[in-house]
Amino acid sequence: TRPMTVWHVPAGMPDGESPHERAQQVLANAETCTLATVSPDGRPEAATVRFVADDTLDVYITTESTYRKYHNMTQNPSVALVVDGRYNLQLEGTASEIHDRTVDWFKRQYTETYGQSEYLTDDDSVFFRVTTDWARLLVDGSFPPAFEMVIGDGEADPHGST
């Protein structure tokens, strides 16, 4: 494995701004993210999706029940997301279908951000929350890359490698 540098306050970042606040800014300023899922037979899939996020860095998306990502998430809820912005934000977590008041909240947030969408009203639309259990910011992409941990262990990714 290649070395990984973890900075707690990287050069060029405002003092006093926490990694969590920087991650929230990336999420607030991005219009899309890349969602990676895995099919039951182990085939990866990545899709660009619109999203909204809450203050805990959980991410909410909608998809159609006829799409591969829906079937993948219902069979294997472990997912990864990448959000590009001033810093690259990597998130990992567990996808779960949401209902009722949480869907109502998601629809309001989505509409405020993106406007009306048929994804919000289509009969095949399904709504998910990705509960984030690991997150890091790529703050310097030179070699070796510099990361700032947001959620999780700062010495390694959750799978034991960088």
mmCIF file of the C-alpha atoms, coordinates in Angstrom:
data_MODEL
# 
_entry.id   MODEL 
# 
loop_
_atom_site.group_PDB 
_atom_site.id 
_atom_site.type_symbol 
_atom_site.label_atom_id 
_atom_site.label_alt_id 
_atom_site.label_comp_id 
_atom_site.label_asym_id 
_atom_site.label_entity_id 
_atom_site.label_seq_id 
_atom_site.pdbx_PDB_ins_code 
_atom_site.Cartn_x 
_atom_site.Cartn_y 
_atom_site.Cartn_z 
_atom_site.occupancy 
_atom_site.B_iso_or_equiv 
_atom_site.pdbx_formal_charge 
_atom_site.auth_seq_id 
_atom_site.auth_comp_id 
_atom_site.auth_asym_id 
_atom_site.auth_atom_id 
_atom_site.pdbx_PDB_model_num 
ATOM 1   C CA . THR A 1 1   ? 0.000   0.000   0.000   1.00 0.00 ? 1   THR A CA 1 
ATOM 2   C CA . ARG A 1 2   ? 1.123   3.532   -0.613  1.00 0.00 ? 2   ARG A CA 1 
ATOM 3   C CA . PRO A 1 3   ? 1.599   5.951   2.285   1.00 0.00 ? 3   PRO A CA 1 
ATOM 4   C CA . MET A 1 4   ? -1.272  8.170   3.365   1.00 0.00 ? 4   MET A CA 1 
ATOM 5   C CA . THR A 1 5   ? -0.821  11.527  5.023   1.00 0.00 ? 5   THR A CA 1 
ATOM 6   C CA . VAL A 1 6   ? -3.559  12.761  7.352   1.00 0.00 ? 6   VAL A CA 1 
ATOM 7   C CA . TRP A 1 7   ? -3.608  16.492  8.045   1.00 0.00 ? 7   TRP A CA 1 
ATOM 8   C CA . HIS A 1 8   ? -5.666  17.879  10.865  1.00 0.00 ? 8   HIS A CA 1 
ATOM 9   C CA . VAL A 1 9   ? -5.530  21.494  9.645   1.00 0.00 ? 9   VAL A CA 1 
ATOM 10  C CA . PRO A 1 10  ? -4.120  21.405  6.103   1.00 0.00 ? 10  PRO A CA 1 
ATOM 11  C CA . ALA A 1 11  ? -2.286  24.393  4.693   1.00 0.00 ? 11  ALA A CA 1 
ATOM 12  C CA . GLY A 1 12  ? -4.585  26.848  2.993   1.00 0.00 ? 12  GLY A CA 1 
ATOM 13  C CA . MET A 1 13  ? -7.660  25.897  5.005   1.00 0.00 ? 13  MET A CA 1 
ATOM 14  C CA . PRO A 1 14  ? -9.274  28.421  7.305   1.00 0.00 ? 14  PRO A CA 1 
ATOM 15  C CA . ASP A 1 15  ? -8.307  28.002  10.940  1.00 0.00 ? 15  ASP A CA 1 
ATOM 16  C CA . GLY A 1 16  ? -11.188 27.070  13.174  1.00 0.00 ? 16  GLY A CA 1 
ATOM 17  C CA . GLU A 1 17  ? -13.143 25.350  10.413  1.00 0.00 ? 17  GLU A CA 1 
ATOM 18  C CA . SER A 1 18  ? -13.637 21.717  11.353  1.00 0.00 ? 18  SER A CA 1 
ATOM 19  C CA . PRO A 1 19  ? -13.397 18.793  8.926   1.00 0.00 ? 19  PRO A CA 1 
ATOM 20  C CA . HIS A 1 20  ? -17.118 18.233  9.487   1.00 0.00 ? 20  HIS A CA 1 
ATOM 21  C CA . GLU A 1 21  ? -17.866 21.846  8.475   1.00 0.00 ? 21  GLU A CA 1 
ATOM 22  C CA . ARG A 1 22  ? -15.716 21.508  5.344   1.00 0.00 ? 22  ARG A CA 1 
ATOM 23  C CA . ALA A 1 23  ? -17.542 18.277  4.459   1.00 0.00 ? 23  ALA A CA 1 
ATOM 24  C CA . GLN A 1 24  ? -20.896 20.015  4.947   1.00 0.00 ? 24  GLN A CA 1 
ATOM 25  C CA . GLN A 1 25  ? -19.738 22.782  2.585   1.00 0.00 ? 25  GLN A CA 1 
ATOM 26  C CA . VAL A 1 26  ? -18.763 20.255  -0.088  1.00 0.00 ? 26  VAL A CA 1 
ATOM 27  C CA . LEU A 1 27  ? -22.184 18.619  0.201   1.00 0.00 ? 27  LEU A CA 1 
ATOM 28  C CA . ALA A 1 28  ? -24.026 21.959  0.189   1.00 0.00 ? 28  ALA A CA 1 
ATOM 29  C CA . ASN A 1 29  ? -22.213 23.220  -2.925  1.00 0.00 ? 29  ASN A CA 1 
ATOM 30  C CA . ALA A 1 30  ? -22.322 20.085  -5.080  1.00 0.00 ? 30  ALA A CA 1 
ATOM 31  C CA . GLU A 1 31  ? -25.213 19.275  -7.383  1.00 0.00 ? 31  GLU A CA 1 
ATOM 32  C CA . THR A 1 32  ? -24.388 15.618  -7.927  1.00 0.00 ? 32  THR A CA 1 
ATOM 33  C CA . CYS A 1 33  ? -22.383 12.785  -6.463  1.00 0.00 ? 33  CYS A CA 1 
ATOM 34  C CA . THR A 1 34  ? -21.248 9.417   -7.722  1.00 0.00 ? 34  THR A CA 1 
ATOM 35  C CA . LEU A 1 35  ? -22.988 6.527   -5.987  1.00 0.00 ? 35  LEU A CA 1 
ATOM 36  C CA . ALA A 1 36  ? -21.269 3.138   -6.099  1.00 0.00 ? 36  ALA A CA 1 
ATOM 37  C CA . THR A 1 37  ? -23.238 -0.044  -5.421  1.00 0.00 ? 37  THR A CA 1 
ATOM 38  C CA . VAL A 1 38  ? -22.605 -3.746  -5.897  1.00 0.00 ? 38  VAL A CA 1 
ATOM 39  C CA . SER A 1 39  ? -25.013 -6.276  -7.406  1.00 0.00 ? 39  SER A CA 1 
ATOM 40  C CA . PRO A 1 40  ? -25.805 -9.549  -5.635  1.00 0.00 ? 40  PRO A CA 1 
ATOM 41  C CA . ASP A 1 41  ? -23.380 -11.338 -8.000  1.00 0.00 ? 41  ASP A CA 1 
ATOM 42  C CA . GLY A 1 42  ? -20.569 -8.878  -7.196  1.00 0.00 ? 42  GLY A CA 1 
ATOM 43  C CA . ARG A 1 43  ? -20.738 -6.582  -10.230 1.00 0.00 ? 43  ARG A CA 1 
ATOM 44  C CA . PRO A 1 44  ? -20.007 -2.939  -9.407  1.00 0.00 ? 44  PRO A CA 1 
ATOM 45  C CA . GLU A 1 45  ? -22.141 -0.086  -10.659 1.00 0.00 ? 45  GLU A CA 1 
ATOM 46  C CA . ALA A 1 46  ? -21.561 3.649   -10.359 1.00 0.00 ? 46  ALA A CA 1 
ATOM 47  C CA . ALA A 1 47  ? -24.166 6.274   -11.128 1.00 0.00 ? 47  ALA A CA 1 
ATOM 48  C CA . THR A 1 48  ? -24.281 10.034  -10.955 1.00 0.00 ? 48  THR A CA 1 
ATOM 49  C CA . VAL A 1 49  ? -27.209 11.119  -8.794  1.00 0.00 ? 49  VAL A CA 1 
ATOM 50  C CA . ARG A 1 50  ? -28.627 14.306  -7.341  1.00 0.00 ? 50  ARG A CA 1 
ATOM 51  C CA . PHE A 1 51  ? -28.846 14.304  -3.566  1.00 0.00 ? 51  PHE A CA 1 
ATOM 52  C CA . VAL A 1 52  ? -29.525 16.257  -0.419  1.00 0.00 ? 52  VAL A CA 1 
ATOM 53  C CA . ALA A 1 53  ? -27.649 15.860  2.853   1.00 0.00 ? 53  ALA A CA 1 
ATOM 54  C CA . ASP A 1 54  ? -28.358 16.545  6.500   1.00 0.00 ? 54  ASP A CA 1 
ATOM 55  C CA . ASP A 1 55  ? -26.131 17.999  9.217   1.00 0.00 ? 55  ASP A CA 1 
ATOM 56  C CA . THR A 1 56  ? -24.800 14.552  10.177  1.00 0.00 ? 56  THR A CA 1 
ATOM 57  C CA . LEU A 1 57  ? -23.522 13.990  6.595   1.00 0.00 ? 57  LEU A CA 1 
ATOM 58  C CA . ASP A 1 58  ? -26.189 11.406  5.833   1.00 0.00 ? 58  ASP A CA 1 
ATOM 59  C CA . VAL A 1 59  ? -27.095 11.574  2.136   1.00 0.00 ? 59  VAL A CA 1 
ATOM 60  C CA . TYR A 1 60  ? -30.597 11.177  0.677   1.00 0.00 ? 60  TYR A CA 1 
ATOM 61  C CA . ILE A 1 61  ? -31.323 10.102  -2.884  1.00 0.00 ? 61  ILE A CA 1 
ATOM 62  C CA . THR A 1 62  ? -34.180 8.945   -5.056  1.00 0.00 ? 62  THR A CA 1 
ATOM 63  C CA . THR A 1 63  ? -34.120 6.266   -7.708  1.00 0.00 ? 63  THR A CA 1 
ATOM 64  C CA . GLU A 1 64  ? -36.578 4.158   -9.628  1.00 0.00 ? 64  GLU A CA 1 
ATOM 65  C CA . SER A 1 65  ? -37.521 0.631   -8.556  1.00 0.00 ? 65  SER A CA 1 
ATOM 66  C CA . THR A 1 66  ? -36.657 -0.485  -12.099 1.00 0.00 ? 66  THR A CA 1 
ATOM 67  C CA . TYR A 1 67  ? -33.021 0.761   -11.904 1.00 0.00 ? 67  TYR A CA 1 
ATOM 68  C CA . ARG A 1 68  ? -29.986 -1.376  -11.111 1.00 0.00 ? 68  ARG A CA 1 
ATOM 69  C CA . LYS A 1 69  ? -28.941 0.787   -8.158  1.00 0.00 ? 69  LYS A CA 1 
ATOM 70  C CA . TYR A 1 70  ? -32.319 0.143   -6.489  1.00 0.00 ? 70  TYR A CA 1 
ATOM 71  C CA . HIS A 1 71  ? -31.906 -3.621  -6.780  1.00 0.00 ? 71  HIS A CA 1 
ATOM 72  C CA . ASN A 1 72  ? -28.286 -3.420  -5.686  1.00 0.00 ? 72  ASN A CA 1 
ATOM 73  C CA . MET A 1 73  ? -29.073 -1.343  -2.580  1.00 0.00 ? 73  MET A CA 1 
ATOM 74  C CA . THR A 1 74  ? -31.948 -3.580  -1.532  1.00 0.00 ? 74  THR A CA 1 
ATOM 75  C CA . GLN A 1 75  ? -29.747 -6.675  -1.828  1.00 0.00 ? 75  GLN A CA 1 
ATOM 76  C CA . ASN A 1 76  ? -26.498 -5.154  -0.505  1.00 0.00 ? 76  ASN A CA 1 
ATOM 77  C CA . PRO A 1 77  ? -27.007 -1.864  1.355   1.00 0.00 ? 77  PRO A CA 1 
ATOM 78  C CA . SER A 1 78  ? -23.283 -1.060  1.654   1.00 0.00 ? 78  SER A CA 1 
ATOM 79  C CA . VAL A 1 79  ? -22.554 1.874   -0.650  1.00 0.00 ? 79  VAL A CA 1 
ATOM 80  C CA . ALA A 1 80  ? -19.872 4.461   -1.348  1.00 0.00 ? 80  ALA A CA 1 
ATOM 81  C CA . LEU A 1 81  ? -20.248 8.020   -2.615  1.00 0.00 ? 81  LEU A CA 1 
ATOM 82  C CA . VAL A 1 82  ? -17.805 10.567  -3.979  1.00 0.00 ? 82  VAL A CA 1 
ATOM 83  C CA . VAL A 1 83  ? -18.664 14.258  -4.035  1.00 0.00 ? 83  VAL A CA 1 
ATOM 84  C CA . ASP A 1 84  ? -16.396 16.629  -5.951  1.00 0.00 ? 84  ASP A CA 1 
ATOM 85  C CA . GLY A 1 85  ? -15.967 20.196  -4.837  1.00 0.00 ? 85  GLY A CA 1 
ATOM 86  C CA . ARG A 1 86  ? -13.169 22.361  -3.538  1.00 0.00 ? 86  ARG A CA 1 
ATOM 87  C CA . TYR A 1 87  ? -12.164 19.171  -1.753  1.00 0.00 ? 87  TYR A CA 1 
ATOM 88  C CA . ASN A 1 88  ? -13.032 15.645  -2.817  1.00 0.00 ? 88  ASN A CA 1 
ATOM 89  C CA . LEU A 1 89  ? -15.325 14.033  -0.213  1.00 0.00 ? 89  LEU A CA 1 
ATOM 90  C CA . GLN A 1 90  ? -15.480 10.250  0.075   1.00 0.00 ? 90  GLN A CA 1 
ATOM 91  C CA . LEU A 1 91  ? -18.347 8.718   2.054   1.00 0.00 ? 91  LEU A CA 1 
ATOM 92  C CA . GLU A 1 92  ? -19.249 5.147   2.935   1.00 0.00 ? 92  GLU A CA 1 
ATOM 93  C CA . GLY A 1 93  ? -22.366 3.937   4.634   1.00 0.00 ? 93  GLY A CA 1 
ATOM 94  C CA . THR A 1 94  ? -25.529 1.889   4.625   1.00 0.00 ? 94  THR A CA 1 
ATOM 95  C CA . ALA A 1 95  ? -28.491 2.611   2.363   1.00 0.00 ? 95  ALA A CA 1 
ATOM 96  C CA . SER A 1 96  ? -31.994 2.143   3.734   1.00 0.00 ? 96  SER A CA 1 
ATOM 97  C CA . GLU A 1 97  ? -35.343 2.936   2.211   1.00 0.00 ? 97  GLU A CA 1 
ATOM 98  C CA . ILE A 1 98  ? -37.138 5.878   3.815   1.00 0.00 ? 98  ILE A CA 1 
ATOM 99  C CA . HIS A 1 99  ? -40.853 6.584   4.146   1.00 0.00 ? 99  HIS A CA 1 
ATOM 100 C CA . ASP A 1 100 ? -43.476 9.052   5.352   1.00 0.00 ? 100 ASP A CA 1 
ATOM 101 C CA . ARG A 1 101 ? -42.182 12.220  7.087   1.00 0.00 ? 101 ARG A CA 1 
ATOM 102 C CA . THR A 1 102 ? -38.586 11.568  6.059   1.00 0.00 ? 102 THR A CA 1 
ATOM 103 C CA . VAL A 1 103 ? -39.655 11.363  2.399   1.00 0.00 ? 103 VAL A CA 1 
ATOM 104 C CA . ASP A 1 104 ? -41.652 14.577  2.846   1.00 0.00 ? 104 ASP A CA 1 
ATOM 105 C CA . TRP A 1 105 ? -38.543 16.309  4.253   1.00 0.00 ? 105 TRP A CA 1 
ATOM 106 C CA . PHE A 1 106 ? -36.409 14.943  1.387   1.00 0.00 ? 106 PHE A CA 1 
ATOM 107 C CA . LYS A 1 107 ? -38.885 16.147  -1.255  1.00 0.00 ? 107 LYS A CA 1 
ATOM 108 C CA . ARG A 1 108 ? -38.929 19.664  0.239   1.00 0.00 ? 108 ARG A CA 1 
ATOM 109 C CA . GLN A 1 109 ? -35.127 19.840  0.375   1.00 0.00 ? 109 GLN A CA 1 
ATOM 110 C CA . TYR A 1 110 ? -34.751 18.387  -3.121  1.00 0.00 ? 110 TYR A CA 1 
ATOM 111 C CA . THR A 1 111 ? -37.296 20.818  -4.601  1.00 0.00 ? 111 THR A CA 1 
ATOM 112 C CA . GLU A 1 112 ? -35.607 23.799  -2.899  1.00 0.00 ? 112 GLU A CA 1 
ATOM 113 C CA . THR A 1 113 ? -32.266 22.711  -4.347  1.00 0.00 ? 113 THR A CA 1 
ATOM 114 C CA . TYR A 1 114 ? -33.163 21.430  -7.821  1.00 0.00 ? 114 TYR A CA 1 
ATOM 115 C CA . GLY A 1 115 ? -36.786 22.409  -8.503  1.00 0.00 ? 115 GLY A CA 1 
ATOM 116 C CA . GLN A 1 116 ? -39.573 20.002  -9.332  1.00 0.00 ? 116 GLN A CA 1 
ATOM 117 C CA . SER A 1 117 ? -38.668 16.579  -10.714 1.00 0.00 ? 117 SER A CA 1 
ATOM 118 C CA . GLU A 1 118 ? -40.640 13.613  -11.937 1.00 0.00 ? 118 GLU A CA 1 
ATOM 119 C CA . TYR A 1 119 ? -38.387 11.497  -9.722  1.00 0.00 ? 119 TYR A CA 1 
ATOM 120 C CA . LEU A 1 120 ? -40.312 12.913  -6.763  1.00 0.00 ? 120 LEU A CA 1 
ATOM 121 C CA . THR A 1 121 ? -43.750 11.911  -8.025  1.00 0.00 ? 121 THR A CA 1 
ATOM 122 C CA . ASP A 1 122 ? -43.308 8.885   -10.284 1.00 0.00 ? 122 ASP A CA 1 
ATOM 123 C CA . ASP A 1 123 ? -45.007 5.689   -9.075  1.00 0.00 ? 123 ASP A CA 1 
ATOM 124 C CA . ASP A 1 124 ? -41.712 3.791   -9.408  1.00 0.00 ? 124 ASP A CA 1 
ATOM 125 C CA . SER A 1 125 ? -39.730 6.328   -7.334  1.00 0.00 ? 125 SER A CA 1 
ATOM 126 C CA . VAL A 1 126 ? -38.101 5.023   -4.179  1.00 0.00 ? 126 VAL A CA 1 
ATOM 127 C CA . PHE A 1 127 ? -36.242 7.091   -1.598  1.00 0.00 ? 127 PHE A CA 1 
ATOM 128 C CA . PHE A 1 128 ? -33.111 6.158   0.340   1.00 0.00 ? 128 PHE A CA 1 
ATOM 129 C CA . ARG A 1 129 ? -30.965 7.513   3.149   1.00 0.00 ? 129 ARG A CA 1 
ATOM 130 C CA . VAL A 1 130 ? -27.296 6.607   3.202   1.00 0.00 ? 130 VAL A CA 1 
ATOM 131 C CA . THR A 1 131 ? -26.276 6.600   6.853   1.00 0.00 ? 131 THR A CA 1 
ATOM 132 C CA . THR A 1 132 ? -22.646 7.688   6.712   1.00 0.00 ? 132 THR A CA 1 
ATOM 133 C CA . ASP A 1 133 ? -20.265 5.735   8.939   1.00 0.00 ? 133 ASP A CA 1 
ATOM 134 C CA . TRP A 1 134 ? -16.966 6.764   7.300   1.00 0.00 ? 134 TRP A CA 1 
ATOM 135 C CA . ALA A 1 135 ? -15.921 9.971   5.547   1.00 0.00 ? 135 ALA A CA 1 
ATOM 136 C CA . ARG A 1 136 ? -12.730 11.723  4.533   1.00 0.00 ? 136 ARG A CA 1 
ATOM 137 C CA . LEU A 1 137 ? -11.728 14.759  2.533   1.00 0.00 ? 137 LEU A CA 1 
ATOM 138 C CA . LEU A 1 138 ? -8.963  14.660  -0.045  1.00 0.00 ? 138 LEU A CA 1 
ATOM 139 C CA . VAL A 1 139 ? -7.315  17.997  0.611   1.00 0.00 ? 139 VAL A CA 1 
ATOM 140 C CA . ASP A 1 140 ? -4.189  17.620  -1.504  1.00 0.00 ? 140 ASP A CA 1 
ATOM 141 C CA . GLY A 1 141 ? -4.070  15.254  -4.466  1.00 0.00 ? 141 GLY A CA 1 
ATOM 142 C CA . SER A 1 142 ? -0.298  15.298  -4.906  1.00 0.00 ? 142 SER A CA 1 
ATOM 143 C CA . PHE A 1 143 ? 1.748   12.232  -3.984  1.00 0.00 ? 143 PHE A CA 1 
ATOM 144 C CA . PRO A 1 144 ? 1.342   11.061  -1.346  1.00 0.00 ? 144 PRO A CA 1 
ATOM 145 C CA . PRO A 1 145 ? -2.235  12.318  -1.105  1.00 0.00 ? 145 PRO A CA 1 
ATOM 146 C CA . ALA A 1 146 ? -3.289  14.224  2.001   1.00 0.00 ? 146 ALA A CA 1 
ATOM 147 C CA . PHE A 1 147 ? -6.586  13.334  3.620   1.00 0.00 ? 147 PHE A CA 1 
ATOM 148 C CA . GLU A 1 148 ? -8.499  14.831  6.477   1.00 0.00 ? 148 GLU A CA 1 
ATOM 149 C CA . MET A 1 149 ? -10.719 12.441  8.383   1.00 0.00 ? 149 MET A CA 1 
ATOM 150 C CA . VAL A 1 150 ? -14.303 13.511  8.992   1.00 0.00 ? 150 VAL A CA 1 
ATOM 151 C CA . ILE A 1 151 ? -15.847 10.303  10.362  1.00 0.00 ? 151 ILE A CA 1 
ATOM 152 C CA . GLY A 1 152 ? -13.882 7.153   11.193  1.00 0.00 ? 152 GLY A CA 1 
ATOM 153 C CA . ASP A 1 153 ? -10.314 6.082   11.791  1.00 0.00 ? 153 ASP A CA 1 
ATOM 154 C CA . GLY A 1 154 ? -7.689  8.523   10.545  1.00 0.00 ? 154 GLY A CA 1 
ATOM 155 C CA . GLU A 1 155 ? -4.986  5.924   10.041  1.00 0.00 ? 155 GLU A CA 1 
ATOM 156 C CA . ALA A 1 156 ? -6.728  3.737   7.452   1.00 0.00 ? 156 ALA A CA 1 
ATOM 157 C CA . ASP A 1 157 ? -9.925  3.291   5.561   1.00 0.00 ? 157 ASP A CA 1 
ATOM 158 C CA . PRO A 1 158 ? -12.528 0.968   7.083   1.00 0.00 ? 158 PRO A CA 1 
ATOM 159 C CA . HIS A 1 159 ? -11.175 -1.976  5.098   1.00 0.00 ? 159 HIS A CA 1 
ATOM 160 C CA . GLY A 1 160 ? -7.584  -1.756  6.319   1.00 0.00 ? 160 GLY A CA 1 
ATOM 161 C CA . SER A 1 161 ? -5.941  -0.189  3.263   1.00 0.00 ? 161 SER A CA 1 
ATOM 162 C CA . THR A 1 162 ? -5.634  3.320   1.894   1.00 0.00 ? 162 THR A CA 1 
# 
